[in-house]
Each structure stands twice: as structure tokens, then as C-alpha cells.
Coordinates of C-alpha atoms in Angstrom, one line a residue:
X333 CA 5.8 1.5 20.4
X334 CA 6.8 4.5 19.3
X335 CA 8.5 3.3 16.2
X336 CA 5.2 1.3 15.1
X337 CA 3.1 4.0 16.1
X338 CA 5.0 5.5 13.0
X339 CA 4.2 3.5 10.7
X340 CA 0.4 2.3 11.7
X341 CA -2.5 4.6 13.0
X342 CA -3.4 3.9 16.3
X343 CA -6.7 2.6 15.3
X344 CA -5.0 0.0 13.0
X345 CA -3.1 -1.0 16.4
X346 CA -6.1 -0.9 18.9
X347 CA -8.3 -2.6 16.1
X348 CA -5.7 -5.5 15.0
X349 CA -5.2 -5.7 19.2
X350 CA -8.5 -6.0 20.4
X351 CA -9.5 -8.8 17.6
X352 CA -9.1 -11.7 19.6
X353 CA -11.7 -10.6 22.2
X354 CA -13.9 -8.9 19.3
X355 CA -14.3 -11.7 16.9
X356 CA -15.4 -14.4 19.2
X357 CA -17.8 -11.7 21.0
X358 CA -19.4 -10.5 17.3
X359 CA -19.5 -14.5 16.1
X360 CA -21.3 -15.4 19.6
X361 CA -23.8 -12.5 19.2
X362 CA -24.5 -12.8 15.7
X363 CA -25.0 -17.0 16.8
X364 CA -27.4 -16.3 19.4
X365 CA -29.7 -14.2 17.5
X366 CA -29.5 -17.1 14.5
X367 CA -30.0 -19.8 16.3
X368 CA -33.4 -17.9 18.2
X369 CA -34.7 -17.8 14.7
X370 CA -33.9 -21.1 14.0
X371 CA -35.7 -22.2 17.1
X372 CA -38.7 -20.0 15.9
X373 CA -38.7 -21.1 12.2
X374 CA -38.1 -18.3 10.9
X375 CA -34.0 -18.9 9.9
X376 CA -34.9 -15.9 7.3
X377 CA -32.5 -14.1 5.2
X378 CA -34.5 -10.7 5.7
X379 CA -34.5 -11.3 9.8
X380 CA -31.2 -12.8 10.6
X381 CA -29.1 -10.8 8.7
X382 CA -30.1 -7.4 10.0
X383 CA -31.0 -8.5 13.5
X384 CA -27.5 -10.6 13.8
X385 CA -25.5 -7.9 12.4
X386 CA -27.2 -5.4 14.9
X387 CA -25.9 -7.6 17.7
X388 CA -22.8 -7.9 16.1
X389 CA -22.3 -4.0 16.2
X390 CA -23.4 -3.6 19.7
X391 CA -21.2 -6.0 21.1
X392 CA -18.5 -4.8 19.1
X393 CA -19.0 -0.9 20.2
X394 CA -19.2 -2.6 24.1
X395 CA -16.2 -4.4 23.9
X396 CA -14.1 -1.7 22.2
X397 CA -15.1 0.9 24.9
X398 CA -13.7 -1.0 27.4
X399 CA -10.8 -2.2 26.1
X400 CA -7.5 -0.4 26.9
X401 CA -5.8 2.0 25.0
X402 CA -3.6 0.3 22.5
X403 CA -0.8 3.2 23.5
X404 CA -0.7 1.2 26.4
X405 CA 0.5 -1.8 24.8
X406 CA 4.2 -2.6 24.2
X407 CA 6.0 -2.9 20.5
X408 CA 6.5 -6.4 20.9
X409 CA 3.0 -6.8 21.6
X410 CA 2.2 -5.4 18.3
X411 CA 4.3 -6.7 16.0
X412 CA 3.0 -10.3 17.8
X413 CA -0.1 -9.0 17.0
X414 CA 0.4 -8.3 13.6
X415 CA 2.7 -11.4 12.7
X416 CA -0.1 -13.5 13.7
X417 CA -2.7 -11.6 11.9
X418 CA -1.3 -12.4 8.9
X419 CA 0.4 -16.1 9.6
X420 CA -3.4 -16.9 10.0
X421 CA -4.4 -15.5 6.3
X422 CA -1.6 -17.4 5.2
X423 CA -3.2 -20.5 7.3
X424 CA -6.7 -20.0 6.1
X425 CA -5.7 -19.2 2.4
X426 CA -3.3 -22.7 2.1
X427 CA -6.2 -25.0 4.2
X428 CA -9.1 -23.6 1.6
X429 CA -7.5 -25.2 -1.4
X430 CA -8.0 -28.2 0.9
X431 CA -11.1 -27.8 2.3
X432 CA -14.0 -30.5 2.1
X433 CA -11.9 -32.7 0.3
X434 CA -13.0 -35.3 3.1
X435 CA -16.3 -34.8 4.0
X436 CA -17.6 -37.8 6.1
X437 CA -21.2 -38.5 5.2
X438 CA -22.0 -40.6 8.1
X439 CA -21.7 -39.9 11.7
X440 CA -21.3 -35.8 13.0
X441 CA -19.8 -34.3 10.0
X442 CA -22.3 -35.9 7.7
X443 CA -25.5 -34.6 9.9
X444 CA -23.7 -31.0 10.4
X445 CA -22.8 -30.8 6.2
X446 CA -26.4 -31.9 5.1
X447 CA -28.6 -30.0 8.0
X448 CA -26.3 -26.9 6.9
X449 CA -27.4 -27.9 2.8
X450 CA -31.2 -27.7 3.5
X451 CA -30.5 -24.6 5.4
X452 CA -29.6 -23.0 2.7
X453 CA -33.3 -22.9 1.2
X454 CA -35.0 -23.5 3.8
X455 CA -36.0 -21.2 7.1
X456 CA -36.3 -24.2 9.7
X457 CA -35.1 -27.6 9.9
X458 CA -38.3 -29.6 9.1
X459 CA -35.7 -32.2 6.6
X460 CA -38.6 -33.7 4.8
X461 CA -37.6 -37.4 4.4
X462 CA -38.4 -37.7 1.2
X463 CA -36.1 -35.1 -0.2
X464 CA -33.0 -36.4 1.0
X465 CA -30.5 -38.8 -0.6
X466 CA -32.9 -39.8 -3.4
X467 CA -31.9 -41.7 -5.5
X468 CA -28.0 -42.7 -3.9
X469 CA -27.9 -46.7 -4.1
X470 CA -26.6 -48.1 -0.5
X471 CA -27.8 -45.1 1.6
X472 CA -30.3 -45.3 4.3
X473 CA -32.2 -41.7 4.6
X474 CA -30.9 -42.0 8.8
X475 CA -27.3 -43.0 8.0
X476 CA -25.6 -40.0 8.4
X477 CA -26.7 -39.0 12.1
X478 CA -30.4 -38.5 11.0
X479 CA -33.4 -40.2 12.9
X480 CA -37.0 -39.8 11.9
X481 CA -39.5 -38.1 13.8
X482 CA -42.4 -40.0 15.7
X483 CA -44.1 -39.6 12.1
X484 CA -41.7 -40.6 10.2
X485 CA -42.4 -37.6 8.2
X486 CA -39.2 -35.5 8.7
X487 CA -35.3 -35.9 9.8
X488 CA -34.2 -35.1 12.7
X489 CA -30.3 -34.0 12.7
X490 CA -28.7 -34.5 15.6
X491 CA -26.9 -32.4 18.1
X492 CA -26.5 -29.2 18.1
X493 CA -26.9 -27.0 15.2
X494 CA -25.2 -23.4 14.8
X495 CA -22.4 -25.0 12.9
X496 CA -25.2 -25.9 9.9
X497 CA -26.4 -22.6 10.9
X498 CA -23.5 -21.0 9.7
X499 CA -22.9 -23.3 6.9
X500 CA -26.4 -22.5 5.5
X501 CA -26.4 -19.0 5.9
X502 CA -22.9 -19.0 4.1
X503 CA -24.2 -21.1 1.6
X504 CA -26.5 -19.0 0.7
X505 CA -24.3 -16.4 -0.2
X506 CA -21.3 -18.2 -1.4
X507 CA -23.5 -21.3 -2.6
X508 CA -23.3 -25.0 -1.3
X509 CA -20.1 -25.7 -3.4
X510 CA -18.2 -23.4 -1.0
X511 CA -20.3 -23.0 2.1
X512 CA -17.8 -25.7 3.8
X513 CA -14.9 -23.3 3.7
X514 CA -16.8 -21.7 6.3
X515 CA -15.2 -24.2 9.2
X516 CA -11.7 -23.0 7.7
X517 CA -12.8 -19.3 9.0
X518 CA -13.6 -21.0 12.4
X519 CA -10.7 -22.5 12.3
X520 CA -8.6 -19.0 11.8
X521 CA -11.0 -17.5 14.6
X522 CA -10.0 -20.7 17.1
X523 CA -6.4 -19.6 16.9
X524 CA -7.1 -15.8 17.1
X525 CA -8.9 -16.2 20.3
X526 CA -6.4 -18.9 22.0
X527 CA -3.5 -16.1 20.8
X528 CA -5.9 -13.6 22.7
X529 CA -5.9 -15.6 26.0
X530 CA -2.0 -16.8 25.8
X531 CA -1.4 -13.0 25.7
X532 CA -2.8 -12.5 29.4
X533 CA -1.0 -15.8 30.7
X534 CA 2.9 -14.9 28.9
X535 CA 4.4 -12.7 27.0
X536 CA 2.9 -12.2 22.9
X537 CA 6.0 -14.2 21.8
X538 CA 5.2 -17.3 23.7
X539 CA 1.7 -16.9 22.9
X540 CA 2.6 -16.7 19.1
X541 CA 4.9 -19.4 19.6
X542 CA 1.8 -21.4 20.9
X543 CA -0.5 -20.1 18.1
X544 CA 1.9 -21.6 15.8
X545 CA 2.0 -24.7 17.5
X546 CA -1.8 -24.8 17.5
X547 CA -1.9 -24.1 14.1
X548 CA 0.5 -26.6 12.5
X549 CA -1.1 -29.5 14.7
X550 CA -2.8 -32.1 12.7
X551 CA -6.6 -32.2 14.7
X552 CA -7.0 -28.3 14.1
X553 CA -6.0 -28.6 10.6
X554 CA -8.2 -31.7 9.7
X555 CA -11.3 -30.7 11.8
X556 CA -11.2 -27.0 10.5
X557 CA -10.9 -28.7 6.9
X558 CA -14.4 -30.5 7.4
X559 CA -17.9 -29.8 8.8
X560 CA -17.1 -30.3 12.6
X561 CA -17.7 -28.3 15.5
X562 CA -14.6 -28.3 17.8
X563 CA -12.8 -25.4 16.4
X564 CA -16.0 -23.1 16.9
X565 CA -16.0 -24.8 20.1
X566 CA -12.7 -23.4 20.7
X567 CA -13.5 -20.0 19.5
X568 CA -16.0 -19.8 22.6
X569 CA -14.3 -21.3 25.5
X570 CA -11.0 -19.1 25.3
X571 CA -13.1 -16.2 23.9
X572 CA -15.2 -16.3 27.1
X573 CA -12.2 -16.5 28.9
X574 CA -10.9 -13.6 27.9
X575 CA -13.5 -11.1 28.1
X576 CA -13.5 -12.9 31.4
X577 CA -10.5 -11.1 32.1
X578 CA -11.8 -7.6 30.5
X579 CA -14.7 -8.1 32.9
X580 CA -12.5 -8.4 35.8
X581 CA -10.4 -5.6 34.4
X582 CA -13.1 -3.5 33.5
X583 CA -15.9 -4.1 36.5
X584 CA -19.0 -3.4 34.3
X585 CA -22.0 -5.7 34.8
X586 CA -22.3 -5.6 30.4
X587 CA -18.7 -7.1 29.8
X588 CA -19.2 -9.7 32.8
X589 CA -22.9 -10.7 31.2
X590 CA -20.8 -10.8 27.5
X591 CA -18.5 -13.1 28.9
X592 CA -20.8 -15.1 30.1
X593 CA -22.9 -15.5 26.9
X594 CA -19.9 -16.5 24.7
X595 CA -18.8 -18.7 27.2
X596 CA -22.6 -20.0 27.0
X597 CA -22.6 -20.0 23.9
X598 CA -20.6 -23.3 23.5
X599 CA -23.9 -25.1 24.6
X600 CA -25.2 -24.3 21.5
X601 CA -22.0 -25.9 19.7
X602 CA -21.7 -29.1 21.2
X603 CA -23.4 -30.5 23.8
X604 CA -20.2 -30.6 26.4
X605 CA -20.6 -27.0 26.2
X606 CA -22.1 -27.4 29.4
X607 CA -19.3 -28.6 31.4
X608 CA -17.5 -25.0 30.4
X609 CA -20.4 -23.7 32.4
X610 CA -20.0 -26.2 35.4
X611 CA -16.4 -25.0 36.0
X612 CA -17.3 -21.2 35.6
X613 CA -19.9 -22.1 38.5
X614 CA -17.2 -23.3 40.2
X615 CA -14.8 -20.1 40.1
X616 CA -17.7 -17.9 40.6
X617 CA -18.1 -20.2 44.2
X618 CA -14.4 -19.3 44.8
X619 CA -14.8 -15.8 43.5
X620 CA -17.9 -15.3 45.9
X621 CA -16.6 -17.1 49.0
X622 CA -13.4 -15.1 48.9
X623 CA -14.7 -11.9 48.3
X624 CA -13.7 -9.2 50.8
X625 CA -16.9 -8.0 52.8
X626 CA -17.0 -4.8 51.3
X627 CA -16.6 -6.0 47.8
X628 CA -19.4 -8.6 48.3
X629 CA -22.5 -6.7 46.7
X630 CA -20.1 -5.9 43.8
X631 CA -19.1 -9.6 43.0
X632 CA -22.5 -10.7 43.5
X633 CA -23.6 -8.7 40.9
X634 CA -20.9 -9.8 39.0
X635 CA -21.6 -13.1 39.6
X636 CA -25.5 -12.5 38.7
X637 CA -24.1 -11.0 35.2
X638 CA -21.8 -13.8 34.3
X639 CA -25.1 -16.3 34.9
X640 CA -27.2 -14.4 33.1
X641 CA -25.1 -14.5 30.4
X642 CA -24.5 -18.3 30.3
X643 CA -28.0 -18.9 31.1
X644 CA -29.4 -17.0 28.2
X645 CA -27.4 -19.4 25.3
X646 CA -27.6 -22.7 27.5
X647 CA -31.0 -22.2 27.7
X648 CA -31.4 -21.8 23.9
X649 CA -28.7 -24.9 23.4
X650 CA -31.3 -26.9 25.6
X651 CA -33.9 -25.9 23.5
X652 CA -32.1 -26.8 20.7
X653 CA -31.3 -30.2 21.7
X654 CA -34.4 -30.9 23.4
X655 CA -37.0 -30.1 20.3
X656 CA -35.1 -30.2 17.2
X657 CA -32.8 -33.3 18.0
X658 CA -35.3 -35.4 20.4
X659 CA -33.9 -38.9 19.7
X660 CA -30.3 -37.7 20.5
X661 CA -31.4 -36.1 23.2
X662 CA -32.7 -39.2 24.4
X663 CA -29.6 -41.4 23.4
X664 CA -27.3 -39.0 25.6
X665 CA -29.6 -38.6 28.7
X666 CA -26.7 -40.9 30.4
X667 CA -24.0 -38.2 30.0
X668 CA -26.1 -35.6 30.0
X669 CA -27.5 -35.6 33.3
X670 CA -23.9 -36.3 35.5
X671 CA -23.4 -32.7 33.7
X672 CA -26.7 -31.2 35.5
X673 CA -26.4 -33.2 38.5
X674 CA -22.3 -31.5 38.5
X675 CA -24.0 -27.8 37.9
X676 CA -26.7 -28.4 40.6
X677 CA -24.1 -29.5 43.1
X678 CA -21.7 -27.2 42.9
X679 CA -24.5 -24.5 42.9
X680 CA -25.5 -25.9 46.3
X681 CA -21.6 -26.3 47.7
X682 CA -20.9 -22.8 46.5
X683 CA -24.1 -21.0 48.1
X684 CA -23.6 -22.9 51.3
X685 CA -20.3 -22.1 51.6
X686 CA -21.3 -18.6 50.9
X687 CA -23.4 -18.4 53.2
X688 CA -21.5 -20.0 55.8
X689 CA -18.2 -17.4 54.9
X690 CA -20.6 -14.1 54.8
X691 CA -22.2 -15.2 58.3
X692 CA -19.2 -15.6 59.6
X693 CA -16.4 -13.2 59.0
X694 CA -13.4 -14.8 61.1
X695 CA -13.6 -17.9 59.4
X696 CA -12.2 -17.1 56.1
X697 CA -9.0 -15.1 57.8
X698 CA -8.5 -18.2 60.0
X699 CA -8.8 -20.3 57.4
X700 CA -6.1 -18.2 55.0
X701 CA -3.6 -17.7 58.2
X702 CA -3.6 -21.5 59.2
X703 CA -3.0 -23.0 55.0
X704 CA -0.9 -19.9 54.0
X705 CA 2.5 -21.7 54.8
X706 CA 1.7 -24.7 52.7
X707 CA -1.4 -24.3 50.3
X708 CA 0.8 -23.1 47.1
X709 CA 3.1 -26.2 47.4
X710 CA -0.1 -28.4 47.8
X711 CA -2.2 -27.0 45.0
X712 CA 1.3 -27.4 42.6
X713 CA 2.0 -31.1 44.1
X714 CA -1.9 -32.1 43.8
X715 CA -1.9 -31.0 39.9
X716 CA 1.5 -33.1 39.3
X717 CA 0.6 -35.9 41.0
X718 CA -2.9 -36.2 39.0
X719 CA -0.6 -35.5 36.1
X720 CA 1.7 -38.6 37.1
X721 CA -1.4 -40.7 37.9
X722 CA -2.8 -40.0 34.6
X723 CA 0.1 -40.5 32.3
X724 CA 1.2 -44.0 34.1
X725 CA -2.2 -45.0 33.6
X726 CA -0.9 -47.8 30.5
X727 CA 1.4 -49.5 32.9
X728 CA -1.0 -50.3 35.6
X729 CA -4.3 -50.4 34.0
X730 CA -6.7 -50.6 30.9
X731 CA -10.1 -49.3 30.1
X732 CA -12.9 -51.3 28.4
X733 CA -16.6 -50.4 27.5
X734 CA -19.3 -52.8 28.3
X735 CA -21.8 -52.6 25.8
X736 CA -25.2 -54.2 26.6
X737 CA -25.3 -58.1 25.6
X738 CA -21.8 -58.1 24.1
X739 CA -18.3 -58.7 25.5
X740 CA -16.5 -55.9 26.9
X741 CA -14.2 -54.1 24.5
X742 CA -11.1 -52.1 25.3
X743 CA -11.3 -48.3 24.4
X744 CA -7.6 -47.1 25.4
X745 CA -9.0 -44.6 27.9
X746 CA -6.0 -44.7 29.3
X747 CA -3.9 -43.2 26.7
X748 CA -5.1 -40.0 26.4
X749 CA -2.4 -38.1 27.4
X750 CA -0.3 -39.7 25.1
X751 CA -2.6 -38.8 22.5
X752 CA -1.3 -34.7 23.7
X753 CA 1.7 -35.5 23.1
X754 CA 1.6 -36.6 19.6
X755 CA -0.2 -33.8 18.5
X756 CA 1.2 -30.4 20.7
X757 CA 4.6 -32.7 21.0
X758 CA 5.5 -33.9 24.5
X759 CA 8.1 -31.1 25.2
X760 CA 5.1 -28.4 25.6
X761 CA 3.3 -31.3 27.4
X762 CA 5.3 -32.1 30.1
X763 CA 5.5 -28.6 30.2
X764 CA 1.8 -28.1 30.1
X765 CA 1.8 -30.1 33.5
X766 CA 4.1 -28.0 35.2
X767 CA 2.5 -24.7 34.3
X768 CA -0.7 -25.5 35.4
X769 CA 0.8 -26.3 38.8
X770 CA 2.6 -23.1 38.6
X771 CA -0.8 -21.6 37.5
X772 CA -2.6 -23.2 40.7
X773 CA 0.2 -22.1 43.2
X774 CA -0.2 -18.6 41.8
X775 CA -3.8 -18.5 41.9
X776 CA -3.8 -19.3 45.9
X777 CA -0.4 -16.4 46.4
X778 CA -2.2 -13.7 44.8
X779 CA -6.2 -14.4 44.2
X780 CA -5.7 -14.4 41.1
X781 CA -9.3 -14.6 39.6
X782 CA -8.1 -15.1 35.7
X783 CA -5.9 -17.9 36.8
X784 CA -8.5 -19.3 39.2
X785 CA -11.0 -19.2 35.9
X786 CA -8.5 -21.2 33.6
X787 CA -7.3 -23.2 35.9
X788 CA -10.8 -24.8 36.6
X789 CA -12.1 -24.7 32.8
X790 CA -8.8 -26.2 31.3
X791 CA -8.1 -28.3 34.4
X792 CA -11.8 -29.4 34.8
X793 CA -12.6 -30.9 31.2
X794 CA -8.8 -32.0 31.2
X795 CA -10.0 -34.5 34.1
X796 CA -13.0 -35.0 33.0
X797 CA -12.1 -35.9 29.4
X798 CA -8.5 -37.6 30.1
X799 CA -10.1 -40.0 32.3
X800 CA -13.0 -40.9 30.3
X801 CA -13.1 -39.5 26.8
X802 CA -16.5 -40.9 25.8
X803 CA -15.6 -41.8 22.2
X804 CA -14.3 -44.4 19.9
X805 CA -10.2 -44.9 20.4
X806 CA -9.7 -44.5 16.5
X807 CA -7.2 -41.6 15.6
X808 CA -7.6 -38.4 14.7
X809 CA -11.4 -39.1 15.7
X810 CA -10.8 -39.6 19.0
X811 CA -8.8 -36.2 19.5
X812 CA -12.0 -34.5 18.9
X813 CA -12.1 -34.5 23.1
X814 CA -8.9 -32.6 22.9
X815 CA -9.4 -29.4 20.1
X816 CA -12.4 -27.3 22.1
X817 CA -10.4 -27.0 25.9
X818 CA -7.4 -29.3 26.4
X819 CA -4.5 -28.8 23.7
X820 CA -5.0 -25.3 23.5
X821 CA -5.0 -25.4 27.4
X822 CA -2.4 -27.4 28.1
X823 CA -0.5 -25.5 24.9
X824 CA -0.8 -22.0 26.8
X825 CA 0.1 -23.4 30.5
X826 CA 3.4 -25.0 28.9
X827 CA 4.1 -21.5 27.3
X828 CA 3.6 -20.2 30.7
X829 CA 6.2 -22.8 32.3
X830 CA 8.9 -22.0 29.6
X831 CA 8.4 -18.8 29.8
X832 CA 9.1 -19.0 33.8
X833 CA 12.1 -21.4 33.0
X834 CA 13.2 -18.8 30.6
X835 CA 13.2 -15.8 32.8
X836 CA 13.7 -17.5 36.2
X837 CA 16.3 -20.5 36.2
X838 CA 18.4 -19.7 32.7
X839 CA 21.3 -17.6 32.7
X840 CA 20.8 -14.6 31.3
X841 CA 23.4 -14.6 29.0
X842 CA 23.0 -15.6 25.8
X843 CA 19.3 -15.2 26.3
X844 CA 18.7 -13.8 22.3
X845 CA 19.8 -17.9 21.4
X846 CA 18.0 -19.6 24.1
X847 CA 15.0 -17.1 23.1
X848 CA 15.1 -18.9 19.4
X849 CA 16.3 -21.8 20.5
X850 CA 13.2 -23.0 22.9
X851 CA 10.9 -21.3 20.8
X852 CA 12.0 -23.9 17.7
X853 CA 11.7 -26.5 20.2
X854 CA 8.6 -25.8 21.2
X855 CA 7.2 -25.7 17.6

């Protein structure tokens, strides 16, 4: 720290160190304002920039005010921070050269791209049907994920609309030809948010390794170069988890609210963002049920602040899809309603446990004493058993879709764990399972609430999408299910296992060679 401090001002060290947590908060704050204006039909330049930048300034000041002082951090951390930032700038500059060279004009990318083009010159998404794809042969008005409204006057862009909003606002400044490069910036922001999260689990060096692995992975490169929502969703998932760490550390209700707001902003980006909310509610249920008697009132206030933040953006997300994309909402009810049912079930079960544990203060101590000898091993064994079952599925199981009125079609969902190994490598994927098992054991040993939240969000999302990805099996298209949470999460937990192996089980002699060799193997 002293050597770097002599070359770099402390304020700059602090700014760079806090960037992985400030940037997701700023993007979420601006996006929340922009989406509220879009729903009002008033996404006008004179409104969105003053209001949005004010929101950005407020959350930036809030985060920095409660962020740890840079003087408390190690020289290794500051060095890695600058290396990651420099690497991301180089990554972004390189990928800018290839942005939008493969824009797909049907399904999701085409929807986001065309809706973004519309918003360059309009304050709402009332897309006039007659003005779209005029004189384009062999292309219908509804081919790129659009449907007509009930009166046939307007086209409705399917899905959530935060990415089109950002594209449209960028297009007003840099023009339509360059607005598609915005997604490269979101890819950079996603990598930075993942680095910030991984830094909470492992030393900065290993967090840098994770960031390098993901920066070189095909899915993140591919989806950043085109108009896909996955990089933006990853920003909010891992930015929200890192803000949750700051909330746990600072114990400030405003940070708890902001953490919920950022995590919930994923619902403005993708409809499966509600799955993250369900997982965080599981975390809150565990936090409240196991809270000490003296800290229950504080824990309840913190939980309410987090829920209020998530509810704010989740409500906007629901209004977005139900008002601006009615047909898409109707078509996805079969997938959306189970998530809502799970949300209600988690709230009911958590409430019942809290009532039971808070009513009788002897239950939790008895459970703690009875399970203490075996619960860590059971948690780790449970994670590894589930991982083994998922990995072994191609040997004993094949999955099929059963479309109405048609023959069964194989969907290859049993190969989802293999997809992970394709994109981050089999070694890191295997280590990720062991890292997740270690994290599950550690969170029971130390009541580490950050690990509880991380295991809930990453493990819960992985369990859902590795069992049933609900997407066409075509690669690289199918890997979309892995990008927002699973690939980064498994890589981060893989680094956790790698660090533990290095520190606890490998000889300390020749540690420098091992350090470099393992990083190279992971990459």
C-alpha cells in the first residue's frame, strides 16, 4: 500500500476500489428512473437525463460514504484493481471493433435492437405498425419478436425493455450506427461487478483470475457484441450481492434498500430476474429465523429495507412486461407463475419459521446443539451429491419437450453441466462444485450471511436452470441461461476452492511457481 500510495493518490485508489460496487448501483438507479418514465410514456431527453443523473449522484455518494477506506486495503488488492481495470478497457476497445457485426433480426436480439432504434426518436414504445420494415422483402412486421396490439395499430416489443431504453438513449447521442456498442460497455460492467463479488470470496489475485476466465469465455464475448440482455443482468445480480455485503458491513438501512433495488433491477432486464428475488427471500428467511433475540428488531428493519428495494424495481418490471408486452406476458405465464408461487411459498414458510423460533427462544439453541456435529459435512455432501447427479444425467437420463399436437423432441437439458465445462473449462467447473460445497459448510460454521445469500442466489439459480434450462439447445444460444448467474458464480466458487487448495493442502515450498501455474491452468 505504501509503495502504491506514493505513486497514486488515495482518492484515486478509493475510486478504483469502489468502482465494482458503485457502477452497478449507478446503472440501476439511472435505469429505474428511465423505466418509470417509459411507463409514463415520457422518456424525453429533458426528463431522463436530469432525473437519472441526479439518482446516479445520490447513490454514488451513498455508497462512497459507507465504503471502507482505501488505506485499509492491501497493496495486492490495489495492484489487481488497476490491472483488472486496464484489462477491461483493453477488452472493451478490442470488442468494440466487432460489435453488431452479427445482429440477429429475429427473436430477442432483434426485438431489443429495433425497439432501441424506435426509442431514439420517440418517448414511448407505441410503435406504429405501418412504419416498421416498410418495403423489406420476405420480412413480416412481427418477425423479430413483435406482436400486434388488440387493435392492430401498434407493435408490442416482447420481453423487458431496460436494454432497449439504454440503446435508445445512447442512440440519441452517438447515433443509431454506434448505439449497439453500448452492450460492450455492459459486458465490461458485468466483468467488473463479477470481480467485485469474487473479491469478497477470495484474494484479489484469484478474483482477477476469475475475471480473466470469463472475459475470455465465448458466451460473454458473443452476447456483449450483440443486443442481448445477459451481460446487463449479470451487472445487477453480482452488483446486488456486493452491495448486500456492504449493507451487512455498514448496517445502514439505506444500503440495504439500495442492495434490494439493484438486485431487483434484474427484473427490468429479464423476466427470470424474479428468480433472484426468490433466492434473496430465502436468504432473508434464514437471516431472520436465526437472528439473536437482541438483534431481531434490527434484522427485521434490514429485511424490510431490502424487500422494499426489490419491490420497487420488481413492480416496475411487472408493469413493464404486463403493460408494454401483453402477448409475451400471456405466453410466459406458465413459466412466470411458478416463480411467483415459489415467492409466496418462501414468504409463508419463512414467516412460519420466524414465528416459531421467535415465540420459543429455546428451539434454535437446541437445533444448533443437535446438528453441530454433522451439519457442515451434511451441507457439503448434499451439494456434491446434487452436482454428481446433474453431471451424471447423460449416462442414465434423456430429456424431451412435448409440444402440443406434435412428437416429443429431445432438448438435451441433461447436458447443461457439460455446457459449463465448455465455456470456463472442466477444471474450474469441477472446482466450482467443491467451492460451492465448502461455502455451504462455511456458512453454517460461521453464520456468514454473505455466503448464505451467495449460495442461495447462485446455487438456487443453477439448480433451476441446470435441471430445466427452458431454451432451445442450440449452442451458443442455449448458454444464455448460464451467463447472468451460473457461469460467473461457478467460476467464483471455483476460485474459492483453488485458493483453499493452495493455502491449506499444497506445500508452501515453491509457492510462486504453483501460484502462477494454477492461474495459468484456470485460464
